[in-house]
Amino acid sequence: MAFTAKIVGIPHIPTIKDVNIRTEPKKSGTLLFKAPVGTGGLSVVEVKPDAENQAQAGKVFQWFKLAFSDGQQGWCRDDLMEVQGDGKKFGYGNVAVSTLAFNLERAKAPAAAPAAVPVSAPPAAAAPTPAVAAQQADNAGPGMIICMSQGGANMRPGPGTTTGAPVFRIPYLAEAKILGTDKSRDPNDPFTWINIDFNGTKGWLREDFTRLKGNFEQFGVGFHDMYPSPAPESWWARDFNLNPNFNPVMHHGWDHSGKVGAPILAGPKGGKVIKVAMCQKCGPNGLSAVTDKGYGVSDGRVLQDPGWNYGYGHFVNVTYHHDKLPKSTQQKLAAQGKAGWHISVNYAHLHSIAVQPNQELAPNASIGTMGNSGNSTGAHLHLEVRAHQDPNNTNWPSMKSGLMSPVILFLR
Ligand SMILES: [Zn+2]
């Protein structure tokens, strides 16, 4: 049977009605046209790994050059399409049932005509997502910040939001050189302010609006061995806060915002799933759960209801054993009188869950996807961290006294 493709979009996001077909096998390739979800019977002309090495859950995307019925040909990413039939020529086997192409493993060398077919991407474990790679491996070059505020962020003339009118608004994902830092301004302000140079424009930015790359350790804003953001495709939303003098609204974790379905990844050395909790009242797809049911945000009827998982929605708890923690985290724990303690993490408001209780996770394994379940009004990951002494403790509420800022373990 011929190897054919069908456009399926993102099945758990039914509002997506078509997908982008591009001139090249990469997301930045020019948009040729949009192909409606459901278009099938498309011949596969060629398959190539993502030209920018883009990956999800450590697996590099493959792109398929497809022939459409009007004679046009263009590239579609493998997470948006199913394939079926004899794919040996392209490094796949014989696919009996129409299957999401991303879920198939592509052989390194195709069974036939090896010289004519491009070599596939390296195996999944060797290919971390770009964000993981940026934070874990790229410690060469000058210390840089990447702006993680979705609408851009104001650079101030001095450290602190009240030092004067913004000098410039640095765009989302723009990079700027770190010149120095200041964390001494206001005893109630928990943030380090970072002095940056963006293409010659100098100003100050609050640390939580940034991710870090290059040689940043010298500025005291983080350590290279810390875990990267578990939500590589996200932007910064909200910090940990237990100080009513700084902000009267308490927040027991970090919020990373993004799109429903964005990947959520385990730590770089793996961990153990200790609890998987589906939310009974969030509905089958867990979308817009609270507001759909007529509650406001942080309504006591949600936060006190086990049916809503006390507001966490669909969530997963993972324990990271002390031995697997970064050296910098071990030292920070010891400095707090918690030498040898373990860390458990709650990944909350998920859309889908890809793990099971007691599962030992591979490094950077997919935990699930970002969602809007529980006490949430927009897709985000709520990341909550608790330290405890018993590595076999699976009772998340019992760890409450060990609540701490995710900065003990995670880079933003
Ligand atoms: Zn939160």
Tab-separated table of C-alpha atoms and ligand atoms in Angstrom:
chain	number	residue	atom	x	y	z
A	1	MET	CA	0.000	0.000	0.000
A	2	ALA	CA	1.356	3.418	-0.937
A	3	PHE	CA	2.638	5.659	1.850
A	4	THR	CA	0.031	8.388	2.295
A	5	ALA	CA	-0.602	11.177	4.767
A	6	LYS	CA	-3.630	12.776	6.362
A	7	ILE	CA	-3.704	16.214	8.017
A	8	VAL	CA	-5.038	15.832	11.579
A	9	GLY	CA	-3.987	19.107	13.234
A	10	ILE	CA	-3.764	18.911	17.008
A	11	PRO	CA	-6.489	16.394	17.888
A	12	HIS	CA	-7.007	17.602	21.472
A	13	ILE	CA	-7.458	21.212	20.322
A	14	PRO	CA	-10.537	20.979	18.093
A	15	THR	CA	-10.537	24.739	17.445
A	16	ILE	CA	-7.527	24.255	15.160
A	17	LYS	CA	-9.125	23.772	11.740
A	18	ASP	CA	-6.086	23.878	9.470
A	19	VAL	CA	-2.304	23.539	9.551
A	20	ASN	CA	0.494	25.514	7.944
A	21	ILE	CA	2.213	24.058	4.889
A	22	ARG	CA	5.657	25.606	4.415
A	23	THR	CA	8.345	26.020	1.758
A	24	GLU	CA	11.036	24.420	3.909
A	25	PRO	CA	11.191	21.758	6.658
A	26	LYS	CA	11.234	24.260	9.530
A	27	LYS	CA	8.760	26.417	11.450
A	28	SER	CA	10.392	29.608	10.171
A	29	GLY	CA	9.929	28.464	6.562
A	30	THR	CA	7.633	30.653	4.473
A	31	LEU	CA	3.941	29.789	4.717
A	32	LEU	CA	2.739	28.393	1.373
A	33	PHE	CA	-0.899	27.791	2.295
A	34	LYS	CA	-3.103	26.319	4.982
A	35	ALA	CA	-4.348	22.750	4.596
A	36	PRO	CA	-7.672	21.912	6.285
A	37	VAL	CA	-7.714	19.254	8.999
A	38	GLY	CA	-9.106	16.062	7.473
A	39	THR	CA	-7.317	16.371	4.107
A	40	GLY	CA	-6.179	12.831	3.308
A	41	GLY	CA	-4.724	10.602	0.612
A	42	LEU	CA	-1.659	12.855	0.242
A	43	SER	CA	1.438	11.325	-1.358
A	44	VAL	CA	4.677	11.615	0.604
A	45	VAL	CA	7.437	13.038	-1.602
A	46	GLU	CA	10.270	13.364	0.904
A	47	VAL	CA	10.962	13.327	4.687
A	48	LYS	CA	13.574	15.420	6.496
A	49	PRO	CA	14.414	16.149	10.137
A	50	ASP	CA	13.570	19.661	11.322
A	51	ALA	CA	16.087	22.039	9.751
A	52	GLU	CA	16.335	23.979	13.047
A	53	ASN	CA	16.573	20.811	15.174
A	54	GLN	CA	13.270	21.689	16.870
A	55	ALA	CA	12.064	18.942	19.189
A	56	GLN	CA	9.295	18.018	21.563
A	57	ALA	CA	9.926	15.932	24.684
A	58	GLY	CA	13.452	15.349	23.392
A	59	LYS	CA	12.319	13.981	19.996
A	60	VAL	CA	13.283	15.968	16.912
A	61	PHE	CA	10.370	16.722	14.596
A	62	GLN	CA	10.382	15.230	11.100
A	63	TRP	CA	8.873	17.150	8.199
A	64	PHE	CA	6.991	15.579	5.319
A	65	LYS	CA	6.942	17.045	1.827
A	66	LEU	CA	3.422	16.298	0.640
A	67	ALA	CA	1.817	16.442	-2.811
A	68	PHE	CA	-1.632	18.052	-2.744
A	69	SER	CA	-4.413	17.415	-5.238
A	70	ASP	CA	-4.027	20.852	-6.880
A	71	GLY	CA	-0.414	20.032	-7.778
A	72	GLN	CA	1.205	22.084	-5.015
A	73	GLN	CA	3.873	20.534	-2.798
A	74	GLY	CA	4.877	21.711	0.669
A	75	TRP	CA	6.234	20.685	4.052
A	76	CYS	CA	4.111	19.600	7.034
A	77	ARG	CA	5.425	18.800	10.533
A	78	ASP	CA	5.009	15.215	11.772
A	79	ASP	CA	2.982	16.094	14.886
A	80	LEU	CA	0.165	17.465	12.687
A	81	MET	CA	-0.357	14.485	10.384
A	82	GLU	CA	-0.935	10.763	10.292
A	83	VAL	CA	0.667	8.327	7.858
A	84	GLN	CA	-0.275	4.885	6.626
A	85	GLY	CA	1.170	2.325	4.210
A	86	ASP	CA	4.661	1.252	3.171
A	87	GLY	CA	7.065	3.892	4.510
A	88	LYS	CA	10.291	1.884	4.132
A	89	LYS	CA	11.605	4.209	1.429
A	90	PHE	CA	11.509	7.070	3.953
A	91	GLY	CA	12.956	5.229	6.955
A	92	TYR	CA	9.642	4.028	8.355
A	93	GLY	CA	8.282	0.508	8.393
A	94	ASN	CA	4.991	-0.698	7.030
A	95	VAL	CA	2.412	1.342	8.937
A	96	ALA	CA	-0.739	-0.799	8.982
A	97	VAL	CA	-3.026	1.647	10.789
A	98	SER	CA	-3.102	5.409	10.200
A	99	THR	CA	-0.758	6.738	12.947
A	100	LEU	CA	0.401	10.166	14.089
A	101	ALA	CA	3.750	10.453	12.301
A	102	PHE	CA	5.438	12.034	15.360
A	103	ASN	CA	4.734	8.846	17.321
A	104	LEU	CA	6.675	6.723	14.836
A	105	GLU	CA	10.399	6.094	15.116
A	106	ARG	CA	12.303	6.800	11.932
A	107	ALA	CA	15.222	4.465	11.191
A	108	LYS	CA	18.661	6.007	10.890
A	109	ALA	CA	19.200	4.505	7.464
A	110	PRO	CA	16.247	3.663	5.235
A	111	ALA	CA	15.854	0.092	4.044
A	112	ALA	CA	16.047	1.060	0.389
A	113	ALA	CA	18.018	3.632	-1.594
A	114	PRO	CA	20.071	4.828	1.378
A	115	ALA	CA	21.949	7.430	-0.622
A	116	ALA	CA	18.783	9.108	-1.849
A	117	VAL	CA	17.147	9.653	1.520
A	118	PRO	CA	18.427	12.085	4.119
A	119	VAL	CA	19.822	10.702	7.347
A	120	SER	CA	17.373	11.009	10.175
A	121	ALA	CA	17.785	12.857	13.447
A	122	PRO	CA	19.742	11.360	16.359
A	123	PRO	CA	17.827	9.212	18.870
A	124	ALA	CA	15.402	10.966	21.183
A	125	ALA	CA	17.507	10.908	24.349
A	126	ALA	CA	20.380	12.684	22.613
A	127	ALA	CA	18.221	15.547	21.369
A	128	PRO	CA	16.956	17.825	24.136
A	129	THR	CA	14.541	20.591	23.223
A	130	PRO	CA	16.124	23.895	22.177
A	131	ALA	CA	15.314	25.494	25.529
A	132	VAL	CA	16.895	22.629	27.436
A	133	ALA	CA	19.944	22.816	25.240
A	134	ALA	CA	20.210	26.568	25.717
A	135	GLN	CA	20.234	26.336	29.483
A	136	GLN	CA	22.178	23.139	30.019
A	137	ALA	CA	24.895	23.121	27.440
A	138	ASP	CA	25.369	26.691	26.336
A	139	ASN	CA	27.505	28.133	29.089
A	140	ALA	CA	30.024	29.519	26.648
A	141	GLY	CA	30.038	33.126	25.523
A	142	PRO	CA	28.969	36.195	27.472
A	143	GLY	CA	26.176	36.028	30.048
A	144	MET	CA	22.901	36.809	28.280
A	145	ILE	CA	19.267	37.165	29.203
A	146	ILE	CA	16.371	36.077	26.997
A	147	CYS	CA	13.250	38.177	27.573
A	148	MET	CA	10.414	35.833	28.650
A	149	SER	CA	7.659	38.419	29.070
A	150	GLN	CA	5.128	37.673	26.337
A	151	GLY	CA	4.363	41.287	25.425
A	152	GLY	CA	7.913	42.479	26.000
A	153	ALA	CA	9.260	44.004	29.217
A	154	ASN	CA	10.182	47.518	30.300
A	155	MET	CA	13.876	48.240	30.777
A	156	ARG	CA	14.249	50.766	33.620
A	157	PRO	CA	16.929	53.437	34.054
A	158	GLY	CA	17.910	51.900	37.413
A	159	PRO	CA	17.125	48.774	39.446
A	160	GLY	CA	13.474	48.753	40.609
A	161	THR	CA	10.130	49.547	38.984
A	162	THR	CA	9.990	53.030	40.533
A	163	THR	CA	13.348	54.339	39.356
A	164	GLY	CA	11.893	56.244	36.430
A	165	ALA	CA	10.182	56.032	33.079
A	166	PRO	CA	11.088	52.967	31.010
A	167	VAL	CA	14.064	53.512	28.723
A	168	PHE	CA	12.997	50.830	26.260
A	169	ARG	CA	10.611	47.919	25.863
A	170	ILE	CA	12.612	44.803	25.047
A	171	PRO	CA	10.618	42.324	22.923
A	172	TYR	CA	9.666	38.757	23.895
A	173	LEU	CA	12.511	36.311	23.192
A	174	ALA	CA	15.003	39.118	22.455
A	175	GLU	CA	18.475	38.510	23.878
A	176	ALA	CA	20.625	41.073	25.697
A	177	LYS	CA	24.053	41.044	27.315
A	178	ILE	CA	24.254	41.031	31.117
A	179	LEU	CA	26.327	43.950	32.462
A	180	GLY	CA	25.720	43.443	36.179
A	181	THR	CA	23.099	42.838	38.882
A	182	ASP	CA	21.619	44.509	41.957
A	183	LYS	CA	19.571	42.829	44.672
A	184	SER	CA	20.106	45.301	47.481
A	185	ARG	CA	17.612	48.076	46.652
A	186	ASP	CA	14.460	47.222	48.608
A	187	PRO	CA	14.389	44.623	51.414
A	188	ASN	CA	10.830	43.644	50.463
A	189	ASP	CA	11.629	43.221	46.783
A	190	PRO	CA	12.577	39.553	46.324
A	191	PHE	CA	13.957	40.104	42.845
A	192	THR	CA	17.440	40.601	41.594
A	193	TRP	CA	17.541	43.339	38.970
A	194	ILE	CA	19.751	42.766	35.957
A	195	ASN	CA	21.577	45.526	34.117
A	196	ILE	CA	21.486	44.681	30.414
A	197	ASP	CA	22.713	45.958	27.086
A	198	PHE	CA	20.244	45.372	24.248
A	199	ASN	CA	21.934	46.346	20.979
A	200	GLY	CA	23.544	49.358	22.666
A	201	THR	CA	20.495	50.401	24.738
A	202	LYS	CA	21.258	49.959	28.430
A	203	GLY	CA	18.725	49.494	31.220
A	204	TRP	CA	17.553	47.275	34.069
A	205	LEU	CA	15.233	44.294	33.916
A	206	ARG	CA	13.678	42.232	36.720
A	207	GLU	CA	15.151	38.726	36.825
A	208	ASP	CA	11.849	36.875	36.620
A	209	PHE	CA	11.246	38.218	33.107
A	210	THR	CA	14.363	36.445	31.922
A	211	ARG	CA	15.879	33.136	31.014
A	212	LEU	CA	19.627	32.892	31.134
A	213	LYS	CA	22.303	31.648	28.779
A	214	GLY	CA	26.049	31.828	28.412
A	215	ASN	CA	28.366	32.675	31.266
A	216	PHE	CA	25.739	33.991	33.738
A	217	GLU	CA	26.961	32.359	36.965
A	218	GLN	CA	29.439	35.186	37.616
A	219	PHE	CA	26.453	37.564	38.081
A	220	GLY	CA	24.842	35.551	40.891
A	221	VAL	CA	21.560	34.942	39.073
A	222	GLY	CA	21.714	31.148	38.829
A	223	PHE	CA	23.843	28.052	38.333
A	224	HIS	CA	24.310	26.030	35.175
A	225	ASP	CA	23.427	22.756	36.893
A	226	MET	CA	19.930	23.926	37.868
A	227	TYR	CA	17.008	22.247	36.113
A	228	PRO	CA	15.818	24.126	33.008
A	229	SER	CA	12.252	25.367	32.807
A	230	PRO	CA	9.905	22.348	32.673
A	231	ALA	CA	7.848	24.338	30.148
A	232	PRO	CA	10.320	25.179	27.357
A	233	GLU	CA	7.555	26.641	25.181
A	234	SER	CA	6.187	29.251	27.572
A	235	TRP	CA	6.472	32.778	28.849
A	236	TRP	CA	6.812	34.097	32.366
A	237	ALA	CA	3.623	34.829	34.317
A	238	ARG	CA	3.997	34.913	38.101
A	239	ASP	CA	6.563	34.472	40.854
A	240	PHE	CA	6.541	32.692	44.201
A	241	ASN	CA	5.389	35.039	46.949
A	242	LEU	CA	4.975	34.549	50.697
A	243	ASN	CA	5.751	38.177	51.581
A	244	PRO	CA	2.592	40.309	52.056
A	245	ASN	CA	4.790	43.403	52.315
A	246	PHE	CA	5.896	42.871	48.739
A	247	ASN	CA	2.585	41.615	47.333
A	248	PRO	CA	-0.585	40.898	49.348
A	249	VAL	CA	-1.534	38.079	46.958
A	250	MET	CA	0.200	34.907	48.134
A	251	HIS	CA	1.448	32.464	45.514
A	252	HIS	CA	2.997	29.117	46.410
A	253	GLY	CA	4.817	28.482	43.146
A	254	TRP	CA	5.768	29.782	39.747
A	255	ASP	CA	3.386	30.192	36.811
A	256	HIS	CA	4.603	29.642	33.266
A	257	SER	CA	1.979	30.566	30.674
A	258	GLY	CA	1.712	29.100	27.195
A	259	LYS	CA	-0.569	27.346	24.798
A	260	VAL	CA	-2.810	24.415	25.676
A	261	GLY	CA	-0.825	21.344	24.664
A	262	ALA	CA	2.658	22.842	25.194
A	263	PRO	CA	5.119	20.222	26.468
A	264	ILE	CA	5.859	19.799	30.189
A	265	LEU	CA	9.118	17.963	30.851
A	266	ALA	CA	10.653	16.126	33.811
A	267	GLY	CA	14.061	17.082	35.185
A	268	PRO	CA	17.272	16.341	33.255
A	269	LYS	CA	18.150	13.298	35.382
A	270	GLY	CA	14.648	11.864	35.642
A	271	GLY	CA	12.531	11.389	38.768
A	272	LYS	CA	9.775	9.226	40.201
A	273	VAL	CA	6.059	9.893	39.748
A	274	ILE	CA	4.441	9.691	43.171
A	275	LYS	CA	0.948	10.848	42.320
A	276	VAL	CA	-1.241	11.355	39.257
A	277	ALA	CA	-4.513	13.139	39.960
A	278	MET	CA	-7.275	13.676	37.453
A	279	CYS	CA	-9.725	16.433	38.360
A	280	GLN	CA	-13.295	15.121	38.678
A	281	LYS	CA	-15.028	18.433	38.033
A	282	CYS	CA	-12.714	19.822	35.342
A	283	GLY	CA	-14.590	18.037	32.562
A	284	PRO	CA	-13.207	15.558	30.054
A	285	ASN	CA	-10.943	18.044	28.299
A	286	GLY	CA	-10.084	20.194	31.301
A	287	LEU	CA	-10.421	23.404	29.314
A	288	SER	CA	-11.408	26.741	30.888
A	289	ALA	CA	-12.647	24.682	33.778
A	290	VAL	CA	-13.379	27.239	36.477
A	291	THR	CA	-14.721	30.054	34.357
A	292	ASP	CA	-16.807	27.667	32.236
A	293	LYS	CA	-18.636	26.575	35.374
A	294	GLY	CA	-19.410	30.112	36.506
A	295	TYR	CA	-16.775	30.533	39.222
A	296	GLY	CA	-14.389	33.422	39.533
A	297	VAL	CA	-10.670	32.843	39.928
A	298	SER	CA	-9.637	31.521	43.387
A	299	ASP	CA	-13.251	30.927	44.454
A	300	GLY	CA	-13.274	29.246	47.881
A	301	ARG	CA	-15.790	26.687	46.588
A	302	VAL	CA	-13.099	25.495	44.152
A	303	LEU	CA	-10.056	25.817	46.425
A	304	GLN	CA	-11.713	23.751	49.191
A	305	ASP	CA	-13.271	21.111	46.935
A	306	PRO	CA	-11.466	17.768	46.443
A	307	GLY	CA	-13.573	17.377	43.269
A	308	TRP	CA	-11.547	20.243	41.809
A	309	ASN	CA	-8.348	18.788	43.322
A	310	TYR	CA	-8.414	21.877	45.558
A	311	GLY	CA	-7.880	24.077	42.516
A	312	TYR	CA	-4.839	22.213	41.122
A	313	GLY	CA	-6.959	20.586	38.388
A	314	HIS	CA	-5.231	17.670	36.655
A	315	PHE	CA	-1.812	17.381	38.280
A	316	VAL	CA	1.272	15.187	38.634
A	317	ASN	CA	3.664	14.998	41.606
A	318	VAL	CA	7.242	13.925	40.912
A	319	THR	CA	9.944	13.286	43.520
A	320	TYR	CA	13.543	14.091	42.685
A	321	HIS	CA	15.840	12.070	44.939
A	322	HIS	CA	18.597	14.017	46.697
A	323	ASP	CA	21.258	12.105	44.737
A	324	LYS	CA	19.784	13.361	41.449
A	325	LEU	CA	19.577	16.996	42.497
A	326	PRO	CA	22.024	19.564	41.131
A	327	LYS	CA	25.015	20.206	43.373
A	328	SER	CA	23.888	23.831	43.691
A	329	THR	CA	20.481	22.660	44.980
A	330	GLN	CA	22.103	20.262	47.447
A	331	GLN	CA	24.217	23.134	48.758
A	332	LYS	CA	21.210	25.485	49.026
A	333	LEU	CA	19.296	22.826	50.992
A	334	ALA	CA	22.255	22.285	53.330
A	335	ALA	CA	22.511	26.027	53.905
A	336	GLN	CA	18.890	25.916	55.143
A	337	GLY	CA	19.600	23.030	57.540
A	338	LYS	CA	18.076	20.507	55.099
A	339	ALA	CA	21.164	18.552	54.054
A	340	GLY	CA	20.203	15.342	52.267
A	341	TRP	CA	16.550	16.288	51.778
A	342	HIS	CA	14.607	15.352	48.652
A	343	ILE	CA	12.437	17.569	46.506
A	344	SER	CA	8.941	16.893	45.211
A	345	VAL	CA	7.341	18.986	42.511
A	346	ASN	CA	3.688	19.532	41.682
A	347	TYR	CA	2.960	20.166	37.989
A	348	ALA	CA	-0.589	21.564	38.048
A	349	HIS	CA	-3.465	22.664	35.762
A	350	LEU	CA	-2.388	20.130	33.113
A	351	HIS	CA	-4.332	19.443	29.954
A	352	SER	CA	-3.123	15.877	29.434
A	353	ILE	CA	-1.018	13.515	31.539
A	354	ALA	CA	1.554	11.179	29.971
A	355	VAL	CA	2.809	9.350	33.088
A	356	GLN	CA	1.574	6.828	35.642
A	357	PRO	CA	2.009	6.488	39.412
A	358	ASN	CA	5.345	4.941	40.505
A	359	GLN	CA	6.826	5.446	37.054
A	360	GLU	CA	10.568	6.123	36.971
A	361	LEU	CA	10.972	8.923	34.449
A	362	ALA	CA	13.692	9.109	31.837
A	363	PRO	CA	15.658	12.370	31.702
A	364	ASN	CA	13.503	15.198	30.308
A	365	ALA	CA	10.593	12.767	29.837
A	366	SER	CA	7.212	14.161	28.869
A	367	ILE	CA	5.000	14.545	31.942
A	368	GLY	CA	2.027	15.767	29.938
A	369	THR	CA	0.878	18.990	28.392
A	370	MET	CA	0.072	22.470	29.603
A	371	GLY	CA	-3.587	23.119	30.301
A	372	ASN	CA	-6.195	25.257	31.958
A	373	SER	CA	-7.706	22.774	34.422
A	374	GLY	CA	-8.782	23.700	37.955
A	375	ASN	CA	-8.361	27.201	39.384
A	376	SER	CA	-7.086	28.702	36.149
A	377	THR	CA	-8.284	31.264	33.638
A	378	GLY	CA	-5.697	30.681	30.928
A	379	ALA	CA	-3.334	27.871	29.976
A	380	HIS	CA	-0.396	27.783	32.366
A	381	LEU	CA	1.828	25.494	34.387
A	382	HIS	CA	1.730	26.073	38.147
A	383	LEU	CA	5.029	24.716	39.471
A	384	GLU	CA	5.112	24.069	43.214
A	385	VAL	CA	8.125	22.744	45.129
A	386	ARG	CA	8.356	21.061	48.538
A	387	ALA	CA	11.432	19.629	50.308
A	388	HIS	CA	11.141	16.602	52.598
A	389	GLN	CA	13.273	13.964	54.290
A	390	ASP	CA	11.657	10.647	53.327
A	391	PRO	CA	12.372	9.614	49.704
A	392	ASN	CA	9.456	7.139	49.846
A	393	ASN	CA	6.933	9.728	50.971
A	394	THR	CA	4.097	9.796	48.428
A	395	ASN	CA	1.823	12.023	50.495
A	396	TRP	CA	2.081	15.473	48.925
A	397	PRO	CA	0.055	17.312	51.633
A	398	SER	CA	2.416	15.951	54.314
A	399	MET	CA	5.264	17.878	52.664
A	400	LYS	CA	3.556	21.238	53.076
A	401	SER	CA	5.942	22.478	55.768
A	402	GLY	CA	8.761	22.106	53.232
A	403	LEU	CA	7.192	24.547	50.772
A	404	MET	CA	9.833	26.642	49.035
A	405	SER	CA	10.409	28.763	45.972
A	406	PRO	CA	11.096	26.769	42.781
A	407	VAL	CA	14.324	28.767	42.478
A	408	ILE	CA	15.892	26.181	44.828
A	409	LEU	CA	15.905	23.840	41.818
A	410	PHE	CA	14.740	25.497	38.606
A	411	LEU	CA	15.986	28.130	36.263
A	412	ARG	CA	13.050	30.171	35.076
B	1	ZN	ZN	0.258	29.385	40.215
